[in-house]
XYZ file of C-alpha atoms in Angstrom:
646
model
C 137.325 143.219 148.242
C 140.184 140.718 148.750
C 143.086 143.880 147.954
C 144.282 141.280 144.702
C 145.087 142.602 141.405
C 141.500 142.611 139.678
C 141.455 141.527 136.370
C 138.755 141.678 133.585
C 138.266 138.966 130.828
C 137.090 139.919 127.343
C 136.905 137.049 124.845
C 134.476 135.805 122.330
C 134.668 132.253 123.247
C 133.882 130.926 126.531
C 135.352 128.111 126.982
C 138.646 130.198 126.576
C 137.171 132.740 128.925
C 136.093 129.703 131.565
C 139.377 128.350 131.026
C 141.440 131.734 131.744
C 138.692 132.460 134.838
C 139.634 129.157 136.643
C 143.429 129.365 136.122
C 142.927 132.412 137.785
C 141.184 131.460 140.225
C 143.462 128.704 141.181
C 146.979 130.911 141.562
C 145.719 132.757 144.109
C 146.987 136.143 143.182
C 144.212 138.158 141.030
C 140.910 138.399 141.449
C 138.637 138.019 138.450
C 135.710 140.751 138.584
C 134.300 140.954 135.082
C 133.908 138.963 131.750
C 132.698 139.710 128.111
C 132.577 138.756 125.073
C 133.277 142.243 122.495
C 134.760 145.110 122.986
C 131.412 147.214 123.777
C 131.322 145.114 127.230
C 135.468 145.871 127.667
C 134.745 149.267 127.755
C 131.774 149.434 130.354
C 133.429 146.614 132.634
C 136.398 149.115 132.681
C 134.878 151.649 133.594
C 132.950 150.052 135.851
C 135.274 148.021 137.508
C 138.550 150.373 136.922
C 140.493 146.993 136.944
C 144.338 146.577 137.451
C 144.673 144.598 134.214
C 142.231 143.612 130.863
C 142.593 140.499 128.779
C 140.793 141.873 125.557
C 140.976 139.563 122.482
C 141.196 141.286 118.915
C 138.660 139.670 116.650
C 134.997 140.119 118.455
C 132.013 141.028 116.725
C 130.153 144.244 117.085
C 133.512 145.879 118.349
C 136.564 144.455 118.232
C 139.459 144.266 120.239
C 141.679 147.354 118.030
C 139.053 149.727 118.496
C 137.755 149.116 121.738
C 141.329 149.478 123.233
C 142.042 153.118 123.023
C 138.460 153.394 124.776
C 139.395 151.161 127.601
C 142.031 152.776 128.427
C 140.041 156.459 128.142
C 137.508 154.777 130.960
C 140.468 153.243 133.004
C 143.282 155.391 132.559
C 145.420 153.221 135.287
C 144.430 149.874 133.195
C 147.083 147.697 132.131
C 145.919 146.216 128.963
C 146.784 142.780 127.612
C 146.193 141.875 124.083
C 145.587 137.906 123.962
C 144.605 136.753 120.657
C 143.756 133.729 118.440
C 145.772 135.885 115.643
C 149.738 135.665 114.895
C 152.481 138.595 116.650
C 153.039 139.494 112.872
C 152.681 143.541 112.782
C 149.526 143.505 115.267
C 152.101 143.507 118.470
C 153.160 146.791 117.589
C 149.858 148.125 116.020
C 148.332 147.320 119.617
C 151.421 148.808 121.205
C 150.658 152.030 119.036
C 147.135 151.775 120.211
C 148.397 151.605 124.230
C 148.379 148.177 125.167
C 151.179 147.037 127.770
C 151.268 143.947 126.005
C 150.636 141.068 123.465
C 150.277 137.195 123.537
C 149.101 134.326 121.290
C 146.883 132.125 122.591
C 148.885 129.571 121.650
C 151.235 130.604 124.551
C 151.157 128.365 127.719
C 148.766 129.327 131.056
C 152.049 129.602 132.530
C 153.717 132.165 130.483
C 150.153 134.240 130.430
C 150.706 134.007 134.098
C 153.649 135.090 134.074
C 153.211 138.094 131.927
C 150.140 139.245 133.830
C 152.772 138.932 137.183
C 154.773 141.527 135.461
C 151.934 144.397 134.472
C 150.496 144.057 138.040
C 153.977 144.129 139.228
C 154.075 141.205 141.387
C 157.005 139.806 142.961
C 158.462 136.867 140.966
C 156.590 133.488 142.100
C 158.415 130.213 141.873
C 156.779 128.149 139.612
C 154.281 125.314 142.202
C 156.054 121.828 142.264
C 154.079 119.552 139.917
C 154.930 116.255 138.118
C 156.721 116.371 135.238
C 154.584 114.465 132.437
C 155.427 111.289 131.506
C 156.783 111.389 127.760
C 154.074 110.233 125.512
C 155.355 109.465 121.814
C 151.751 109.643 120.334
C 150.788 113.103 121.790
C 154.514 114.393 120.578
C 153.511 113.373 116.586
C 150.614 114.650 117.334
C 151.926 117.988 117.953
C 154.326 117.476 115.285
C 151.583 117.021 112.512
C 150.122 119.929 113.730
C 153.036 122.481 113.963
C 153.750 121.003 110.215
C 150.160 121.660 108.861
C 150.328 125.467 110.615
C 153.695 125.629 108.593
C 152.492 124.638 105.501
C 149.142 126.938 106.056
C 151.549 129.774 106.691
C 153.897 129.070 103.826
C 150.650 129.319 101.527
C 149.452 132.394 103.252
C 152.606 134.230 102.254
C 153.766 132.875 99.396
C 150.500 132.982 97.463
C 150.670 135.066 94.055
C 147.088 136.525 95.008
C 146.525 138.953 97.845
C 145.494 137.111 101.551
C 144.446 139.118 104.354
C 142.650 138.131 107.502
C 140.597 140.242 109.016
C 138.515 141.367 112.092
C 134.411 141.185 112.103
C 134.736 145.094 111.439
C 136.834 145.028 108.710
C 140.271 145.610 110.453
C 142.881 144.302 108.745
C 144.871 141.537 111.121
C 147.612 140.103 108.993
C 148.000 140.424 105.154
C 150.702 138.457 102.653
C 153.167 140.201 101.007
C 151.416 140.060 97.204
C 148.191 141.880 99.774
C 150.768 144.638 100.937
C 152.228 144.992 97.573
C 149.126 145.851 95.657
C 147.885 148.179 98.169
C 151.455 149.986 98.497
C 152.275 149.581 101.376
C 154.381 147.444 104.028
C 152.758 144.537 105.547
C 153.236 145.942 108.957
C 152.040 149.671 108.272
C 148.627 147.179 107.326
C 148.528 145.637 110.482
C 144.910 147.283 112.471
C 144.003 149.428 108.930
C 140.215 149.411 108.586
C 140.170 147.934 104.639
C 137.303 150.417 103.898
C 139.688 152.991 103.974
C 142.171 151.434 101.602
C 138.651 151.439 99.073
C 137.534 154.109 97.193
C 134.137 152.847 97.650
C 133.478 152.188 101.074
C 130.278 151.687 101.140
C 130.013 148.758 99.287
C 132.978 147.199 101.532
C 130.581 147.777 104.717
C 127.743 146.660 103.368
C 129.211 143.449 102.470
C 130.269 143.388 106.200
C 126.345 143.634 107.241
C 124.947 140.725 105.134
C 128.692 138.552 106.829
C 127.412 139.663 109.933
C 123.605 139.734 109.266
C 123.139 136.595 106.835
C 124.190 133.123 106.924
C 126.189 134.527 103.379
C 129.580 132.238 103.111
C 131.149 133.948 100.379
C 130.995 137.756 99.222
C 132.613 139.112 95.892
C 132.816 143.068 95.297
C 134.927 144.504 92.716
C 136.074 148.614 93.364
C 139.335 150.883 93.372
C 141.779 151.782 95.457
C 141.371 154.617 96.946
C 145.450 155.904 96.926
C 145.051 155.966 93.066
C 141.461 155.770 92.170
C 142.621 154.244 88.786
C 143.323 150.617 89.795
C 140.337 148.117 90.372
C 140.414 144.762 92.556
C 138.295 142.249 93.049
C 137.476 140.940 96.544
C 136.410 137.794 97.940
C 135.638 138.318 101.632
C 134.480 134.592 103.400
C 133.968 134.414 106.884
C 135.481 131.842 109.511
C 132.875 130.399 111.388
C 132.852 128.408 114.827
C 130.991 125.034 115.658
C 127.799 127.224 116.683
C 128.212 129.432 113.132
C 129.178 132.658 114.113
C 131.503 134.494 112.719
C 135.032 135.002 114.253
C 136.650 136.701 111.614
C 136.960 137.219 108.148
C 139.422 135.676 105.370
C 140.311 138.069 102.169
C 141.685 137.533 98.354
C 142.158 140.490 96.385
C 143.087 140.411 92.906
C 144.546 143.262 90.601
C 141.672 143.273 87.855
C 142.854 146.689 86.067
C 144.127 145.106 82.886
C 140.562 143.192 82.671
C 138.495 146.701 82.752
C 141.177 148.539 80.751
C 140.474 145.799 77.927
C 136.679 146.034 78.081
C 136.755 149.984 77.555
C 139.358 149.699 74.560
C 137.066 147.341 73.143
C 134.217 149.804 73.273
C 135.790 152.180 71.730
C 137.178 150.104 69.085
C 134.007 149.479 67.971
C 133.045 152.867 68.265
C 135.290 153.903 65.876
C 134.715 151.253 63.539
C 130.846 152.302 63.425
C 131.851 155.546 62.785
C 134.208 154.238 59.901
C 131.658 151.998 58.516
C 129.010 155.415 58.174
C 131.638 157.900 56.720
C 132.948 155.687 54.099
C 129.505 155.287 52.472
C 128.517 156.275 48.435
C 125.309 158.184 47.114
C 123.809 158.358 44.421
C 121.436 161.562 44.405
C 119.681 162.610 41.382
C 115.967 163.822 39.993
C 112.712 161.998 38.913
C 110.018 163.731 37.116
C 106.583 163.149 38.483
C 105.886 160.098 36.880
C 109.719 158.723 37.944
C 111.432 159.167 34.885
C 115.269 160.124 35.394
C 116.281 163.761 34.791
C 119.066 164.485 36.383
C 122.160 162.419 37.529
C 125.374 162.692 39.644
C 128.623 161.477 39.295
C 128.241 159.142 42.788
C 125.353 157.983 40.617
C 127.091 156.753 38.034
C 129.862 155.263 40.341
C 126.756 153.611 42.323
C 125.022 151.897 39.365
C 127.405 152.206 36.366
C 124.850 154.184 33.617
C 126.525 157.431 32.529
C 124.197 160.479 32.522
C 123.383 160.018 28.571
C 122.355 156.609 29.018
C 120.235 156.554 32.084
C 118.129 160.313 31.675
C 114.556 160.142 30.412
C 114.312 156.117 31.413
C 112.010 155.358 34.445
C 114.069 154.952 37.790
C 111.702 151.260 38.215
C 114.628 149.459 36.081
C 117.142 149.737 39.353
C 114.550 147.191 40.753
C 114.564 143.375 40.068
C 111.993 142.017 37.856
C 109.920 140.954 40.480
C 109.732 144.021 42.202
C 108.883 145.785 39.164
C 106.461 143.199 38.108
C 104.428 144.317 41.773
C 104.208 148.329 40.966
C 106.327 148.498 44.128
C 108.269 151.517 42.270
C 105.286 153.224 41.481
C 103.517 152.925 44.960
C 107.116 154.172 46.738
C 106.213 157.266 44.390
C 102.923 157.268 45.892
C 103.867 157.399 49.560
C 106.382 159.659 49.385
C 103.626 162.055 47.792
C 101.182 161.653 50.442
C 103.465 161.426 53.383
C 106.510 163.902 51.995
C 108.836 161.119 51.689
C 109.636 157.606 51.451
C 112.456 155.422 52.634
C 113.549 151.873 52.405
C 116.353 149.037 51.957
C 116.253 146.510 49.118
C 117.829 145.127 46.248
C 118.857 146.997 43.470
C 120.391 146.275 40.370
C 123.220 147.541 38.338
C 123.863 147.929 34.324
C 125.538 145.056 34.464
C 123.043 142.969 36.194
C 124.745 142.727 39.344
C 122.692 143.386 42.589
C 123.341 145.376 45.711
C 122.105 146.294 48.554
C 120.745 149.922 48.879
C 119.080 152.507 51.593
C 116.870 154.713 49.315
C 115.271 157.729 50.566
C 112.398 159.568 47.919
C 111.610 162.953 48.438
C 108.777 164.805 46.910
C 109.469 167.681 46.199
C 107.322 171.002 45.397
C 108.407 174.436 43.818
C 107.558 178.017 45.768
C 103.856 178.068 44.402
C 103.197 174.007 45.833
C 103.047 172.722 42.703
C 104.486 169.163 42.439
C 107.468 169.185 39.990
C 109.212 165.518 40.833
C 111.068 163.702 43.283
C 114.681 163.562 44.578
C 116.079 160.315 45.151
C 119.182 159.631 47.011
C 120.215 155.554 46.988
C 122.938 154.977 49.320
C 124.962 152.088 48.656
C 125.171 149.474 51.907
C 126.372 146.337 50.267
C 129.425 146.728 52.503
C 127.664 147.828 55.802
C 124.999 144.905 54.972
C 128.258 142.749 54.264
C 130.006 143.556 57.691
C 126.303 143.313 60.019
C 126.114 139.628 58.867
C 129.744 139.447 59.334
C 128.766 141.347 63.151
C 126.000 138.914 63.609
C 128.008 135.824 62.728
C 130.755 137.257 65.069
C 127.673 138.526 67.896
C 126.789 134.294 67.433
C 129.845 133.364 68.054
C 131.318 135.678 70.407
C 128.070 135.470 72.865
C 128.752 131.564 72.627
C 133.025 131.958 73.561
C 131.486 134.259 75.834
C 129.312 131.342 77.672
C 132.106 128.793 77.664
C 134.359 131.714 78.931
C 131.458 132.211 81.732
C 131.257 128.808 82.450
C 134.942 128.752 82.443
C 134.970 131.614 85.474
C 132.579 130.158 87.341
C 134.138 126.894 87.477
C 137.356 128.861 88.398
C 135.085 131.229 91.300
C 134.467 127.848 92.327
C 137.955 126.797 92.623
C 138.890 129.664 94.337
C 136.001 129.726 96.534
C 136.753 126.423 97.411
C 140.572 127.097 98.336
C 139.550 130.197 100.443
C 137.082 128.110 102.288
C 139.390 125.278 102.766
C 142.476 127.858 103.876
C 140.123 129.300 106.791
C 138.250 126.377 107.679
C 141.110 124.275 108.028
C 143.288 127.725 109.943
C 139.871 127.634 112.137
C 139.192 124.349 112.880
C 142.879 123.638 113.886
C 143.901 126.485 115.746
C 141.194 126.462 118.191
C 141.124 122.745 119.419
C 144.613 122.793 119.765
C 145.070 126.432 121.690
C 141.879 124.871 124.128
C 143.949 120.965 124.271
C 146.872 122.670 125.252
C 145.587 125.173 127.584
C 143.788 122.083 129.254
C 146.685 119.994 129.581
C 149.059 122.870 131.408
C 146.105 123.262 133.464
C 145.633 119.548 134.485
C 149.028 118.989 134.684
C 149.901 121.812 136.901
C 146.841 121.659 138.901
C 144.915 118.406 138.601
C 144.721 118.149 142.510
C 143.213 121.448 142.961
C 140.336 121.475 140.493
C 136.756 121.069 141.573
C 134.744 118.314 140.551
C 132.840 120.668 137.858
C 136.001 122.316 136.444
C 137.395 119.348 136.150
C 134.209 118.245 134.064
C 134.874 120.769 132.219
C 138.297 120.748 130.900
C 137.401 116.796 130.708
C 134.893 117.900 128.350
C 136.876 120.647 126.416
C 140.391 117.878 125.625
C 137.856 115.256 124.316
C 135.877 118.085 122.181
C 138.738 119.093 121.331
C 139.985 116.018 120.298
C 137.375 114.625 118.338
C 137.709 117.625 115.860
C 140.838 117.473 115.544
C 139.983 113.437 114.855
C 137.381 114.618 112.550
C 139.152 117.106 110.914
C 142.283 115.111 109.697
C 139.926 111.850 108.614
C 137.599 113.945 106.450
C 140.640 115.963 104.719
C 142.804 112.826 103.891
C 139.566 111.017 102.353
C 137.743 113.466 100.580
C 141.731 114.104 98.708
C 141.813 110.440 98.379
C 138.413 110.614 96.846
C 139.016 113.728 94.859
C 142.752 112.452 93.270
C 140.797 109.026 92.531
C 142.933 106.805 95.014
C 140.568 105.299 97.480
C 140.670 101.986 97.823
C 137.484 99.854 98.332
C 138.059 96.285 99.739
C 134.934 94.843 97.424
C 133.773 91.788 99.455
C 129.867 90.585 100.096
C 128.215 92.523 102.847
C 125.200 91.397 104.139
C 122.936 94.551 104.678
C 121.289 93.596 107.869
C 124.627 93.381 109.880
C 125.601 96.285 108.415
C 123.251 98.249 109.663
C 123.067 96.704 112.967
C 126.558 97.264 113.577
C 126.242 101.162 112.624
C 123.252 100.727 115.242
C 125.468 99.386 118.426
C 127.574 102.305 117.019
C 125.896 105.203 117.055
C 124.459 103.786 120.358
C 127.804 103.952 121.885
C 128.329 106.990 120.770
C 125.444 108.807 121.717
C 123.741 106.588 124.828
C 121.133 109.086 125.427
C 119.312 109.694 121.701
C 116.837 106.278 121.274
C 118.062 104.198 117.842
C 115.362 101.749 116.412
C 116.110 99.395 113.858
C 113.267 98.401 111.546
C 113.133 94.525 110.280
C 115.438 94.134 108.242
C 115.213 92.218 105.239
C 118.316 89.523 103.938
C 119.929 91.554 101.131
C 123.678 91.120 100.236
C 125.564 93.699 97.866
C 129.161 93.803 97.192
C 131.455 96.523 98.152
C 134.084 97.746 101.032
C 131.580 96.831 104.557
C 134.321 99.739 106.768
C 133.161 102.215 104.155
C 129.292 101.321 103.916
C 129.202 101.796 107.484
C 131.607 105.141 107.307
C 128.666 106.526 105.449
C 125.421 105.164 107.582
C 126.901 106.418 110.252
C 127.693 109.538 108.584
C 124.094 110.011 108.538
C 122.841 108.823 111.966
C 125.497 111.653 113.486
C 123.484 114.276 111.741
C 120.353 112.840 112.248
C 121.368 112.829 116.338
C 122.832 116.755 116.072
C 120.888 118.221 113.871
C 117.199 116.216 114.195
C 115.114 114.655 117.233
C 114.614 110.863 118.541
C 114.380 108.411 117.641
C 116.822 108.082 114.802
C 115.406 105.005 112.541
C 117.194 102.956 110.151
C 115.398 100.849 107.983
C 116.291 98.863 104.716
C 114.210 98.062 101.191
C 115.668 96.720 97.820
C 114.857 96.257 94.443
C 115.841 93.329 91.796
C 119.019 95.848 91.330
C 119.942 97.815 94.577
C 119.806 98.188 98.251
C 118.165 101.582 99.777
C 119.204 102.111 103.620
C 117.172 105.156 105.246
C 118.073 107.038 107.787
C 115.483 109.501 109.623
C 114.413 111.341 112.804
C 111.942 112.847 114.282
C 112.610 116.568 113.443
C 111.753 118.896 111.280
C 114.179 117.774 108.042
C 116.796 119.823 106.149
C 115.699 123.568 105.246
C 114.901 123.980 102.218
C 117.512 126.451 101.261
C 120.756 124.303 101.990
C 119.068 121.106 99.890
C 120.208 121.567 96.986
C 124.044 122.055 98.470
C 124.039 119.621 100.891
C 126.411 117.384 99.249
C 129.095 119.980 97.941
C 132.433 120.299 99.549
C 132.691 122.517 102.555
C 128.569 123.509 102.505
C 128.024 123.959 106.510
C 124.871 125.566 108.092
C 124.750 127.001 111.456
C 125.364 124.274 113.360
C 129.264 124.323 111.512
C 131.591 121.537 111.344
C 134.066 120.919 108.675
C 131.728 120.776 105.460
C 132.747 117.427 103.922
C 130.870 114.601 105.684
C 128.136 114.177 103.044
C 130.259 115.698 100.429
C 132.497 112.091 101.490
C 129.400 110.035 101.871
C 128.103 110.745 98.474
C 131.531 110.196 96.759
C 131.746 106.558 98.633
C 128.187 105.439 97.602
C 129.499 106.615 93.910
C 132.672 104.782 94.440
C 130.822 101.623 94.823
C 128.599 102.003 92.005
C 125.574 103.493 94.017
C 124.292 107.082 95.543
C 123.713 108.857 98.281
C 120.779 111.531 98.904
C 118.599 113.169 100.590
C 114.169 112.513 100.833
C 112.446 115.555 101.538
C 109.611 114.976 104.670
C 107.009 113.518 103.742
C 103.495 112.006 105.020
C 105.842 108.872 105.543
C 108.522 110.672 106.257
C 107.672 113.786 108.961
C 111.745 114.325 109.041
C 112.808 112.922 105.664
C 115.733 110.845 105.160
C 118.968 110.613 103.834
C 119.228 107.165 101.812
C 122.114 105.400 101.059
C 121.577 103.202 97.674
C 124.091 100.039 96.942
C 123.886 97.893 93.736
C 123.383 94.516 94.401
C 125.422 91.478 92.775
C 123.970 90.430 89.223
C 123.037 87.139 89.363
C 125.135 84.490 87.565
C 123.504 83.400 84.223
C-alpha cells in the first residue's frame, strides 16, 4: 500500500474512466484501486476495497448511480462519495445529498476543479496549482466553444419551455431532470422529482417496467404507453420513452414526453354512451300494431296502434285477409299464406318487409305471427303484431352512411396521428441525439485539453495515444454532427444549393477513391474500369454522397470496398460494396429515414442526406440486397445524364 487516499472509479464510459484513472495517476496524491462501470460493481469494490473516496456516475445500466449510493455507503460506512455525472446540478445535487453523498459535479467541470474537490473530501492540504504554460489564445477553438455553449442554451431553453412534459431519465427509470409542464402535470415541484422512480408516479407500473426491459433488452428506439397517475387514478397520459444511445448502441439513459390525454378518453366514453342512449331511444319510441287472424288469415280483431300503423279503422279492415298489407308481388308469390304455414309448424314466424298502407304508401315493418291454440290444442288463429321500423330502418342507413363516413374521417384522422407520432418521434429523437452526441465529445475534448495542457510532459507514450485519439474522436463528431444537422435542414426547408456543372463520372469516383483511402489507409479500395459517362449536377455533392457510402461500407462491412460504375441511355448507377455480410434485413426498409441508427450508432442522417441529394439532382439513392453478384450488396447512387441536343 502506498498510505494515499484510495479512490474507486465507477463510470459507464471508459474513456471517461481512463481519462479520470490517468489524471490520477499523474498528481501524485490518490491511489486508484478499483473501477466499474454500474452501480452493482460500486457496491462490491466498496466493500471490498473500503476506499477513502468513490466517483460513482448516476445514469448506469443494471443499477444506477441513485440507488447504488445509499448501498455504498452501507458497505463503506467511512466512504466519501462523489457524484460526477453527465446530467445537469438541477434538483439531483440535493437529491444525492439526501441520499448521502459528500458531493456533486458535472462532468463538464475541469480535471482541475474535480481535483480540487476530491483534495477537500480526503482532506488534503491545499496544493498550489503545478506551473504550466498558459495556452496560447486560439480564436477558432473560442467560437468553437461559443457555438457550443449556444446550442446547449438553446437545447435547454426547449427543454423547459416546451408546452409538453420532458423528463430525462436513468436506465432504471429514475427520474434525472424534468421541465416545468413535466412537474406540473404530475403535481409536484421539479425538484421534489429529482431521483423519483417514474413507476411510482404510474398507477400501472407494470407496464412502465416492462417498457424498460424491451429499452434495455431490444434494439426498440421508441416506446409509447398510455396509463394514469397514480396520485389521482382519474387522469391518463401518454408516454413516449426513447432511449439515448452511444456510438457502440447502448443505452445511457432515457428521454421522456408525457402528455395529459384525459379530455381524449373522457370524449370517447361520452360518446359511448351517447349512443347508448340513443339506441335505447330509437327501441322505446316504436308503434304496434297487434291484432287477430282467423285460421285462414282473415282479420278479426284490431287495435287502435293498428289503425295508427296502417290507417284502416276496425269496420273497414275486419273479415278482409291480412295478405292485402303486402305488395302485389308478394301477394302474387303466396308468401302470406306460407308465413301462415311456418308459424303453424314451428309456433311462430317472424320477418321484416314491406308493407303497405290504405293509402298506398309503403313502410317498413318487423312482423312477428303467432299461432295460437285454445286449452284443448285446437288451432283457433293467429296473432300478429307488425311493428313499424320505417324510422329505425330510416336512421340504420342514416348510421351506415355516417359508419362510411366516420370510419373514413377516422383513417385520415389516423393517418393524420401517425404523421404527427412521427413528428414527435422525430423531435424527441433529434432533442436526445443531438443532447447526446454533443455533450459527450465536448466533456471528453475538454477533459483532454486540461489534461495535455497541464501535463503534456508527463504523459506516457500510450496515454498520450490515447487522449490523441479521444480530441480527434471527439472532434470528428462534433465535425459530423454540425455538417449533417445544417444540411439535412437545408434539405428539409428546400434551400440547398446545387452548383449544376458537367461531372465526368470516372473522376468522380476516383477522387472519392484517393479519399476514402486517406481516410482509412488500412481497409483495401478497388476501383473497377470505369466507363466515360458525364451527367450534370453539383461534383462536391456527388462525391458528399459516394463517400457517404464507402464510410459505411469501411465501418460497418469487410475489404475490399469496390466502386464500380454502369449507365443506361438515361442515367448513371455508381455501386458501392464490400465484402461483408450486407444490411440486416430488419433495418432495410428504414435505412434512409431521418435519425434510423443500428447498433453501431452515429447521428442517423447520413443516408437520410444522401438520398435527399441524389433526389435533389434529379436521381436516387438505394440500397441492393446481396446477391450471387453481390455477396455484400450495394448501395447505388443513380444520376440522370444530360439529354442530348436534338
Amino acid at each position: 500500500m502506498s498510505g494515499l487516499p484510495t479512490v474507486v472509479v465507477v463510470d459507464d464510459a471508459p474513456d471517461v474512466r481512463r481519462l479520470l484513472r490517468t489524471r490520477l495517476r499523474l498528481s501524485g496524491r490518490y491511489e486508484v484501486v478499483g473501477e466499474g462501470a454500474d452501480g452493482a460493481a460500486a457496491i462490491a469494490l466498496a466493500e471490498e476495497h473500503q476506499p477513502t473516496l468513490v466517483l460513482l456516475d448516476v445514469s448506469m445500466p443494471g443499477v444506477d448511480g441513485l440507488e447504488a449510493l445509499p448501498r455504498v455507503l452501507a458497505a463503506s460506512p467511512a466512504t466519501r462519495v462523489l457524484m460526477f455525472s453527465g446530467f445537469e446540478e438541477q434538483g439531483l445535487a440535493e437529491r444525492a445529498a439526501e441520499l448521502g453523498a459528500a458531493a456533486f459535479l458535472e462532468k463538464s467541470v475541469s480535471l482541475e476543479t474535480l481535483l480540487g474537490r476530491m483534495d477537500e473530501l480526503a482532506g488534503h492540504a491545499a496544493v498550489d496549482p503545478e506551473p504550466a504554460a498558459a495556452p496560447a489564445a486560439d480564436s477558432a477553438g473560442s467560437d468553437d466553444l461559443a457555438v457550443l455553449d449556444e446550442h446547449r442554451e438553446r437545447f435547454r431553453e426547449v427543454f423547459e419551455e416546451a408546452a409538453i412534459g420532458m423528463a430525462t431519465l436513468t436506465l432504471t427509470g429514475r427520474l434525472i431532470r424534468v421541465n416545468r409542464a413535466f412537474a406540473s402535470l404530475l403535481g409536484a415541484s421539479e425538484t421534489a422529482l429529482v431521483g423519483t422512480r417514474y413507476a411510482d408516479l404510474a398507477h400501472e407500473a407494470q407496464a412502465f417496467d416492462a417498457a424498460l426491459d424491451d429499452i434495455r433488452s431490444t434494439p426498440v428506439e421508441v416506446v409509447h404507453l398510455e396509463h394514469t397517475l397514480a396520485r389521482t387514478r382519474t387522469t391518463f397520459v401518454r408516454a413516449t420513452l426513447a432511449p439515448v444511445r452511444d456510438s457502440a448502441g447502448r443505452a445511457l439513459y432515457l428521454f421522456m414526453q408525457v402528455q395529459d390525454v384525459t379530455a381524449e378518453h373522457l370524449a370517447l366514453e361520452g360518446l359511448r354512451r351517447s349512443e347508448e342512449r340513443f339506441r335505447l331511444l330509437v327501441e322505446a319510441v316504436e308503434d304496434y300494431a297487434i291484432f287477430m287472424l282467423d285460421p285462414q288469415g282473415h282479420i278479426v280483431s284490431w287495435n287502435s296502434g293498428a289503425q295508427r300503423s296502417k290507417l284502416y279503422t276496425a269496420d273497414e279492415i275486419i273479415g278482409q285477409h291480412f295478405s292485402v298489407f303486402y305488395p302485389p308481388e308478394v301477394q302474387a308469390a303466396k308468401h302470406p299464406e306460407h308465413e301462415l304455414e311456418i308459424a303453424l309448424r314451428e309456433g311462430q314466424y317472424e320477418e321484416e318487409g314491406w308493407r303497405i298502407r290504405k293509402d298506398g304508401s309503403r313502410f317498413w315493418a318487423n312482423v312477428l305471427i303467432t299461432a295460437v291454440f285454445n286449452a284443448a290444442g285446437e288451432h283457433v288463429g293467429f296473432a300478429k303484431v307488425t311493428r313499424d321500423t320505417s324510422e329505425r330502418r330510416r336512421l340504420e342507413e342514416d348510421r351506415e352512411h355516417a359508419v362510411t363516413a366516420l370510419a373514413a374521417a377516422n383513417a385520415e384522422l389516423e393517418s393524420l396521428n401517425r404523421r404527427l407520432q412521427r413528428a414527435a418521434d422525430d423531435q424527441a429523437q433529434f432533442v436526445a441525439v443531438t443532447a447526446h452526441e454533443l455533450r459527450t465529445p465536448v466533456g471528453l475534448l475538454a477533459g483532454s485539453a486540461d489534461l495535455l495542457a497541464a501535463h503534456g510532459d508527463r504523459l506516457t507514450d500510450e496515454e498520450r495515444t490515447d487522449v490523441m485519439a479521444a480530441i480527434s474522436s471527439g472532434t470528428s463528431r462534433l465535425r459530423r454532427l454540425l455538417a449533417d444537422l445544417l444540411t439535412a435542414s437545408r434539405l428539409q426547408a428546400s434551400r440547398i444549393e446545387l452548383a449544376r456543372l458537367p461531372v465526368d463520372v470516372r473522376e468522380l469516383v476516383e477522387g472519392v477513391a484517393i479519399s476514402v483511402r486517406s481516410t482509412y489507409p488500412d481497409t483495401e479500395v478497388v476501383v473497377d474500369d470505369l466507363p466515360a459517362v458525364t451527367v450534370e449536377g453539383d461534383r462536391d455533392r456527388l462525391a458528399q454522397v459516394l463517400e457517404n457510402f464507402a464510410g459505411n461500407a469501411v465501418r460497418h462491412g469487410a475489404p475490399p470496398v469496390r466502386i464500380g460504375v454502369t449507365s443506361t441511355d438515361r442515367s448513371a448507377l455508381v455501386r458501392v460494396s464490400d465484402a461483408g455480410t450486407g444490411v440486416p434485413e430488419e433495418l432495410r426498409d428504414r435505412l434512409f429515414d431521418r435519425f434510423a441508427t443500428g447498433r453501431s450508432g452515429g447521428t442517423g442522417l447520413g443516408l437520410y442526406i444522401a438520398r435527399q441529394l441524389a433526389r435533389a439532382h434529379g436521381g436516387d439513392a438505394r440500397y441492393e440486397p446481396p446477391s450471387s453478384d453481390q455477396p455484400g450488396g450495394a448501395f447505388v447512387l443513380e444520376v440522370p445524364r444530360p439529354v442530348p441536343s436534338p
